[in-house]
CSV table of C-alpha atoms in Angstrom, one decimal:
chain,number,residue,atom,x,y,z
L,745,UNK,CA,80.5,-29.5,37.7
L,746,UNK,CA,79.0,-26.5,38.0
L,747,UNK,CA,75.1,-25.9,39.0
L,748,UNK,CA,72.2,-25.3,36.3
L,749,UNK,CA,70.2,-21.9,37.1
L,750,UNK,CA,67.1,-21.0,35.7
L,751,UNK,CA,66.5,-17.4,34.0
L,752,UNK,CA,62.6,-17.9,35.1
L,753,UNK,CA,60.9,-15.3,37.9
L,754,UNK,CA,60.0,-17.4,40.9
L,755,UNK,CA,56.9,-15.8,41.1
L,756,UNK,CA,54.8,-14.0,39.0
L,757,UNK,CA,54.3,-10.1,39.4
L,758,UNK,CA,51.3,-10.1,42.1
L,759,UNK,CA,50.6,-6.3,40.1
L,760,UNK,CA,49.6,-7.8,37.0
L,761,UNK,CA,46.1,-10.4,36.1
L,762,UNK,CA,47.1,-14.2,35.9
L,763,UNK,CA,43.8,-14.3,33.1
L,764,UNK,CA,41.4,-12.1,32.0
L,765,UNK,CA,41.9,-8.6,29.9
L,766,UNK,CA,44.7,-6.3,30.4
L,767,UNK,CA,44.5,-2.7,29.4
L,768,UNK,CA,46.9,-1.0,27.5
L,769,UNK,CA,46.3,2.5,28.3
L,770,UNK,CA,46.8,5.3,25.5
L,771,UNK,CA,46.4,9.0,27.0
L,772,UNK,CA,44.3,10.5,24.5
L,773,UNK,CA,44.4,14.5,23.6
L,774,UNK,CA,41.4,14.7,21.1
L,775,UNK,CA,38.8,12.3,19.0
L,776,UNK,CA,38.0,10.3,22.0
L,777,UNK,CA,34.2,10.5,24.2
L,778,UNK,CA,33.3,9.5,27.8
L,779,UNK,CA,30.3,7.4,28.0
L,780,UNK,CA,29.6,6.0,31.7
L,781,UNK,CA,30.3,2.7,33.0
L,782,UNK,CA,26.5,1.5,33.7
L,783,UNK,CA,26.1,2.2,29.9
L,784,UNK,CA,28.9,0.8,28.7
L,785,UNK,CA,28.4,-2.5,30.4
L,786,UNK,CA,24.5,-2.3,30.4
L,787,UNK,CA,23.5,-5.9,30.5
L,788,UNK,CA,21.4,-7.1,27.1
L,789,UNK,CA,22.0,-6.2,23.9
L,790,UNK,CA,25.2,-5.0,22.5
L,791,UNK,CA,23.5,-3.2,19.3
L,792,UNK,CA,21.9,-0.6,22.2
L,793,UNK,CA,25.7,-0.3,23.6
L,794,UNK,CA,27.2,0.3,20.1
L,795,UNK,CA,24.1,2.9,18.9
L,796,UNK,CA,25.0,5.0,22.2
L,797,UNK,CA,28.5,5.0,22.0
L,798,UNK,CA,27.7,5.9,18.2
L,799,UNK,CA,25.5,8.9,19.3
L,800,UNK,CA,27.8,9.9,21.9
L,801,UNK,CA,30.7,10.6,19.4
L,802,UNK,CA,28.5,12.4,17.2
L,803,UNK,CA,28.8,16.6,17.3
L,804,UNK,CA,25.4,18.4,18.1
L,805,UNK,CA,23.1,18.3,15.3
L,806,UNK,CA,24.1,15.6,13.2
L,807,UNK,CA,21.4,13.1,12.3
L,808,UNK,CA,20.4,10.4,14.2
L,809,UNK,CA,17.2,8.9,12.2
L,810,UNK,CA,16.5,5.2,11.6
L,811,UNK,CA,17.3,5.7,7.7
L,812,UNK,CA,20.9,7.2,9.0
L,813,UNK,CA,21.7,4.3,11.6
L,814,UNK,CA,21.1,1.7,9.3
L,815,UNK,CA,23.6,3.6,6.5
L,816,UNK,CA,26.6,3.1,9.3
L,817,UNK,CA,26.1,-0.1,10.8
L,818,UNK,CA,25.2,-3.4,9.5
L,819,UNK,CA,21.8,-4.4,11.2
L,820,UNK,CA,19.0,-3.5,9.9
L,821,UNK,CA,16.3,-1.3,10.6
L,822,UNK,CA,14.4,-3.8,13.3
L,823,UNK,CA,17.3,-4.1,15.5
L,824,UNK,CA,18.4,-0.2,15.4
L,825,UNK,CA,14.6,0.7,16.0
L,826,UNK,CA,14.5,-1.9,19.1
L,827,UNK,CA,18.3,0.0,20.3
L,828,UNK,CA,16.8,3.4,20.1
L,829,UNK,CA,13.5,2.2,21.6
L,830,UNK,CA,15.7,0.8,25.0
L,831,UNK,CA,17.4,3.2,25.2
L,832,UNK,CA,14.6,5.6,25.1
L,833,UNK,CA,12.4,3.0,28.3
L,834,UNK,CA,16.1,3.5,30.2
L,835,UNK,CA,16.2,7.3,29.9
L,836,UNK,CA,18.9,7.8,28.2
L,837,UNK,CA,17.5,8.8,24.8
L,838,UNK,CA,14.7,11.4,24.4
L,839,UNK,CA,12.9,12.6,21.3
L,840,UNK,CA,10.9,15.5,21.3
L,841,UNK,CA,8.6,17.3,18.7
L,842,UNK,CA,9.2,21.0,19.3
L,843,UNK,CA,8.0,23.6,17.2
L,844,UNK,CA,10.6,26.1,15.9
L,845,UNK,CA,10.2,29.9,15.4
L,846,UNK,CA,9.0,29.5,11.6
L,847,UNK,CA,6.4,27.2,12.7
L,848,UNK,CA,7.8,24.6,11.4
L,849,UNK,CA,7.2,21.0,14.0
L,850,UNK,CA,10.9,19.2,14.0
L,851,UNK,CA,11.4,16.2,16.2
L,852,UNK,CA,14.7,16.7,18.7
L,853,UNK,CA,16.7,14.0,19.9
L,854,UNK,CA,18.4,13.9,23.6
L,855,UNK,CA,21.2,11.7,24.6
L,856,UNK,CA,21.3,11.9,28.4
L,857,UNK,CA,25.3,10.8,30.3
L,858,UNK,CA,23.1,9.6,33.1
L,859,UNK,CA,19.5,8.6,32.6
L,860,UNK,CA,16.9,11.6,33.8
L,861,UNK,CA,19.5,14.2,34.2
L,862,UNK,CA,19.3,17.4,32.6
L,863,UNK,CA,22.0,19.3,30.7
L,864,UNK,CA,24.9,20.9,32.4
L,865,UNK,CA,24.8,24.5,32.3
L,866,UNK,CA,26.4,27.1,30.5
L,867,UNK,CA,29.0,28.5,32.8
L,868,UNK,CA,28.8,32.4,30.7
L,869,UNK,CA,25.2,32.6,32.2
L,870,UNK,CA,26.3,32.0,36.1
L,871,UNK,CA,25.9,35.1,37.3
L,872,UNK,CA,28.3,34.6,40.3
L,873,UNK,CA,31.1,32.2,39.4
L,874,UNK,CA,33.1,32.4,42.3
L,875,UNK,CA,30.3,32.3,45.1
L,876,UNK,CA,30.0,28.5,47.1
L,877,UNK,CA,28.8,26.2,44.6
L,878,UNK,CA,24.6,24.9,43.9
L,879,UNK,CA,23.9,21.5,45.1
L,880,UNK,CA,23.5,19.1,42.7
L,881,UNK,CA,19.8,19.1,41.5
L,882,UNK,CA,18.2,15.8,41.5
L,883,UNK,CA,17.6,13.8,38.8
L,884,UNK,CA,14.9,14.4,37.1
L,885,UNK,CA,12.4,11.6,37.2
L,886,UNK,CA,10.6,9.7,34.2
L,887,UNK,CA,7.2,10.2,33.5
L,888,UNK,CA,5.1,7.3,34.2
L,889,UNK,CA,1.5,6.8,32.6
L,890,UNK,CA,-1.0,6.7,35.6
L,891,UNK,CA,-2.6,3.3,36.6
L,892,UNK,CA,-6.1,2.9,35.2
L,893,UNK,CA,-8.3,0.6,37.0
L,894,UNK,CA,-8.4,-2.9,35.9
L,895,UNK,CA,-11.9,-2.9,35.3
L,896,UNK,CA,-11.1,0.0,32.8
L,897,UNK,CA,-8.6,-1.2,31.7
L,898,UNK,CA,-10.6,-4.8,30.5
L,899,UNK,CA,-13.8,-2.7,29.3
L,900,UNK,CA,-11.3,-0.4,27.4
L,901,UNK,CA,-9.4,-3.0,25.6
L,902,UNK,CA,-10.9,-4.3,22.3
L,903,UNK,CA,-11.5,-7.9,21.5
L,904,UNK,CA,-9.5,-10.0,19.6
L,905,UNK,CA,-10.3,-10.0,15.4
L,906,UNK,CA,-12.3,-13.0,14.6
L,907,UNK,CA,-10.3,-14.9,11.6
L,908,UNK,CA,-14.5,-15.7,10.1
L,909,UNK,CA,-14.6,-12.2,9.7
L,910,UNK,CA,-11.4,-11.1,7.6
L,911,UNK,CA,-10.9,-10.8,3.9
L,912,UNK,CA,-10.6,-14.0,2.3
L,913,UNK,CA,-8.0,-12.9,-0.3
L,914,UNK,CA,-6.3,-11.0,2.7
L,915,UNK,CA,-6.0,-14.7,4.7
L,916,UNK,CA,-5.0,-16.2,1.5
L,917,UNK,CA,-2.3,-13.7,0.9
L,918,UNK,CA,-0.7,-13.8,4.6
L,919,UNK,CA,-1.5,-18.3,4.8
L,920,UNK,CA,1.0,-18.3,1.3
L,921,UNK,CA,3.9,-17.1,2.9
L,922,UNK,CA,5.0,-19.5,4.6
L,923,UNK,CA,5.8,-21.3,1.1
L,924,UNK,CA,8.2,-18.6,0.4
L,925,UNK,CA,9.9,-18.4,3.9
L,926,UNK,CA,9.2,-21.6,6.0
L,927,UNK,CA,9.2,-19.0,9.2
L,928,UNK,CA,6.7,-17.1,8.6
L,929,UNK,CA,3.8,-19.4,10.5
L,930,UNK,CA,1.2,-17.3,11.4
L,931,UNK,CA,-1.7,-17.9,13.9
L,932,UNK,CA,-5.6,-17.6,13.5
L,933,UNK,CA,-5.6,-13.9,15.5
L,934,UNK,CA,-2.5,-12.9,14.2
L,935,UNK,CA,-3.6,-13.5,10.4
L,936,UNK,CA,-6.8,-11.9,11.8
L,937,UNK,CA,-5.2,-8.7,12.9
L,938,UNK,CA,-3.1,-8.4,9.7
L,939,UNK,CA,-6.0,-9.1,7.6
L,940,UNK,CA,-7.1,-5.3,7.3
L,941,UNK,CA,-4.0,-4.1,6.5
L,942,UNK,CA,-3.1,-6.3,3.4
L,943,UNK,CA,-6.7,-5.7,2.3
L,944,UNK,CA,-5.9,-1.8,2.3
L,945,UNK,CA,-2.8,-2.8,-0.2
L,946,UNK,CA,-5.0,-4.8,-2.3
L,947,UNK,CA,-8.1,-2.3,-2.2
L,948,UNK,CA,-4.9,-0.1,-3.8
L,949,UNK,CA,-4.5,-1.9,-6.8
L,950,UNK,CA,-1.2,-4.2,-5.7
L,951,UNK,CA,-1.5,-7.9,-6.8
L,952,UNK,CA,-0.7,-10.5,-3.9
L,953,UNK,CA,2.6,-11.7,-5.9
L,954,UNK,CA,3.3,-8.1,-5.2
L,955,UNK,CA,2.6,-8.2,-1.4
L,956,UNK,CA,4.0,-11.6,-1.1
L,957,UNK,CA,7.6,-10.3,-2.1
L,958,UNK,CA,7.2,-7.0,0.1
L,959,UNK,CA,6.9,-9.0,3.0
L,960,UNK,CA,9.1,-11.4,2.2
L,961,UNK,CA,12.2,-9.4,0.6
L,962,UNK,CA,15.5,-9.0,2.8
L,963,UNK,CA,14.2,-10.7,6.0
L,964,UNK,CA,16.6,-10.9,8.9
L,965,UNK,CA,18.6,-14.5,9.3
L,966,UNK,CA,17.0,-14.6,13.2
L,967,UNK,CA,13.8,-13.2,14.5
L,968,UNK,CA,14.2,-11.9,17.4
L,969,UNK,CA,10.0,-12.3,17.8
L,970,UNK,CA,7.4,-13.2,16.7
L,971,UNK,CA,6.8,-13.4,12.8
L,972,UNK,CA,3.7,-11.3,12.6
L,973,UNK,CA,6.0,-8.2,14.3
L,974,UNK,CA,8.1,-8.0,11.4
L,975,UNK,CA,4.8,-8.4,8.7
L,976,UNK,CA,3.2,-5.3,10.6
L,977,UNK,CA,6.1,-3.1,10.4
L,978,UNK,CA,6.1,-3.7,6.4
L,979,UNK,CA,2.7,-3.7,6.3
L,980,UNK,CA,2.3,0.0,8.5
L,981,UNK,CA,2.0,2.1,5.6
L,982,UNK,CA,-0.9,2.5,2.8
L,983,UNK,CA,0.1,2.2,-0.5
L,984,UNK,CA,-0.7,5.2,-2.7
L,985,UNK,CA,-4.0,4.2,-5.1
L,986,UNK,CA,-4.4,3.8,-8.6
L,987,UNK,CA,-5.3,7.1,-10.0
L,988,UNK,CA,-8.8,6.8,-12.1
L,989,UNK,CA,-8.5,6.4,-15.8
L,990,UNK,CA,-8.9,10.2,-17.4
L,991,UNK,CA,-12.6,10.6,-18.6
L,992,UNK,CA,-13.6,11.5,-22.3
L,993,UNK,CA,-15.5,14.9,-23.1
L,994,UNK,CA,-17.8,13.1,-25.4
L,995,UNK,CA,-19.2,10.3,-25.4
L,996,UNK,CA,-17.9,7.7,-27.8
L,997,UNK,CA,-20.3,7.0,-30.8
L,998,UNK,CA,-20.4,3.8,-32.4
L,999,UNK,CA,-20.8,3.5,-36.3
L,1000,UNK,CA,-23.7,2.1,-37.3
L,1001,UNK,CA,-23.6,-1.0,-38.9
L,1002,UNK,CA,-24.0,-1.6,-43.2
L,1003,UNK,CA,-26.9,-3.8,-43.6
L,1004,UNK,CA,-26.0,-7.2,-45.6
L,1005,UNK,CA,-27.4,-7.3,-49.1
L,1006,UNK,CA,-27.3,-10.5,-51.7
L,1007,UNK,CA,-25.4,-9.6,-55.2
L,1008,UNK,CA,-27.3,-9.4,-58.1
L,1009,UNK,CA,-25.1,-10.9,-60.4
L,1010,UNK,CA,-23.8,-13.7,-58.4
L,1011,UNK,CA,-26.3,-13.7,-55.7
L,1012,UNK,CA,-23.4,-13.5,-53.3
L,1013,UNK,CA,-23.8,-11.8,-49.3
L,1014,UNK,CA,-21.8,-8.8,-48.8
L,1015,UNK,CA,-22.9,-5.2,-46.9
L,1016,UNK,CA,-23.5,-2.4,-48.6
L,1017,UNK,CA,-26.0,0.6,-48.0
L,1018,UNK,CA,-27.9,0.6,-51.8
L,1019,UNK,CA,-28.3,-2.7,-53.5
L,1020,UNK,CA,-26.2,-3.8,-56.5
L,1021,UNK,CA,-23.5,-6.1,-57.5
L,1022,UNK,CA,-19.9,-7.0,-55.1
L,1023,UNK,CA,-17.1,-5.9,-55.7
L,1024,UNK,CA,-15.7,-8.9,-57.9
L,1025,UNK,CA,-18.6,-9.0,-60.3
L,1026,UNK,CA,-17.7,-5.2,-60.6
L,1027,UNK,CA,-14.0,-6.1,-61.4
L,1028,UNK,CA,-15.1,-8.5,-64.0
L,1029,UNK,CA,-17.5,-6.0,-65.6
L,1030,UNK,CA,-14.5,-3.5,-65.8
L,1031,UNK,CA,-12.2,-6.0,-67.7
L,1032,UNK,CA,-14.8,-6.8,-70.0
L,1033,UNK,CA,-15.5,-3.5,-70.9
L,1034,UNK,CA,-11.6,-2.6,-71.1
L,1035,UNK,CA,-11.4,-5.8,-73.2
């Protein structure tokens, strides 16, 4: 009787991972960008990772704004405005407000391969192309605010808003929410600090049902902070007011009022500027003298 023999490898191919991801390399001629490895697997969130692998693939001059952002990806506008704000701490986003030659002040964004480093220069302005090549410049560091004594630092800071001293209606407003959206708990000093701000909308002319659903419209399904972050960001710009109602030329004049006089036929009340007889003993008079 003959032997039975396996078709299965002994062993498996010591080239190839026993577990874990195996790439399936493509060589790629065109529509593809380079992004470096420490961004690509920067530790934290992976909304920052997408928005500079978004920017990267973008052409020079295309827009980059919040409103933008939002319009291509999912999240909302608190998690692109946290991507674009670390990338900006790690230096690899920069935004500029540079003047241009008509005057006009336009804000300039900089995505940066390595964090600090500046732009790789334009090889039609090397004036000797085939001399021994610069060394590589450092990278440029990140400017850092200078350290302010703590004694400063404490008389500089104000203190905390004092919840007695808020508008009422304000602290009424911002204490309701929490009916709408069982999240939104707010604290003494954080109701305090609001206060001003949803005074300035209802100084405007809104009506707190108003407010209420402003703050409380298309809320994210997780905070990723505290509630009273998310409130301030709604709450940063002032309403437009209520224009004043349009003032007459002349003053309005009220008619003077016909004095109240008893009839003489029927001694009836009724107003009328000479004394005489009301207007039904006048209609009988008329049918007896048409009669």
């Amino acid at each position: 009787m003959a032997e039975s023999q396996s078709n299965a490898l002994l062993r498996a191919d010591a080239g190839a991972p026993t577990s874990g991801v195996i790439h399936v390399r493509t060589r790629l001629t065109a529509d593809f960008t380079v992004i470096s490895n420490a961004l690509a697997q920067r530790r934290g969130s992976a909304v920052t990772v997408g928005v500079a692998a978004y920017i990267s693939s973008l052409p020079d001059g295309s827009s980059v704004t919040i409103t933008t952002l939002c319009e291509h990806f999912d999240e909302g506008e608190i998690l692109i405005s946290r991507a674009l704000r670390e990338l900006e701490a790690a230096g690899y986003l920069e935004r500029r407000r540079e003047r241009t030659p008509t005057g006009q002040v336009r804000t300039r964004t900089y995505l940066y391969d390595v964090p600090g480093g500046d732009p790789e220069p334009d090889p039609e302005l090397d004036p000797d192309p085939d001399g021994p090549p610069e060394p590589p410049k450092p990278s440029r560091p990140r400017r850092q605010p200078a350290a302010a004594p703590v004694e400063e630092e404490q008389a500089e800071t104000p203190p905390p808003p004092a919840l007695a001293e808020a508008d009422p209606r304000a602290i009424a407003v911002l204490a309701a929410l929490r009916r709408v959206d069982p999240r939104l708990v707010l604290s003494e000093q954080e109701a305090a600090r609001l206060a001003p701000a949803v005074s300035r909308w209802l100084a405007a002319g809104l009506l707190p049902t108003h407010i209420t659903d402003h703050l409380t419209t298309r809320l994210p399904e997780r905070f990723l902070g505290r509630p009273s972050g998310i409130l301030a960001y709604r709450l940063r710009e002032t309403p437009l007011p209520l224009p004043a109602p349009p003032r007459s030329a002349a003053p309005s004049v009220r008619p003077a009022a016909v004095s109240v006089r008893n009839c003489d036929g029927c001694d009836r009340g009724f107003r009328a500027a000479q004394p005489g007889r009301c207007r039904d003993c006048r209609s009988r008079e008329q049918l007896r003298a048409a009669g």
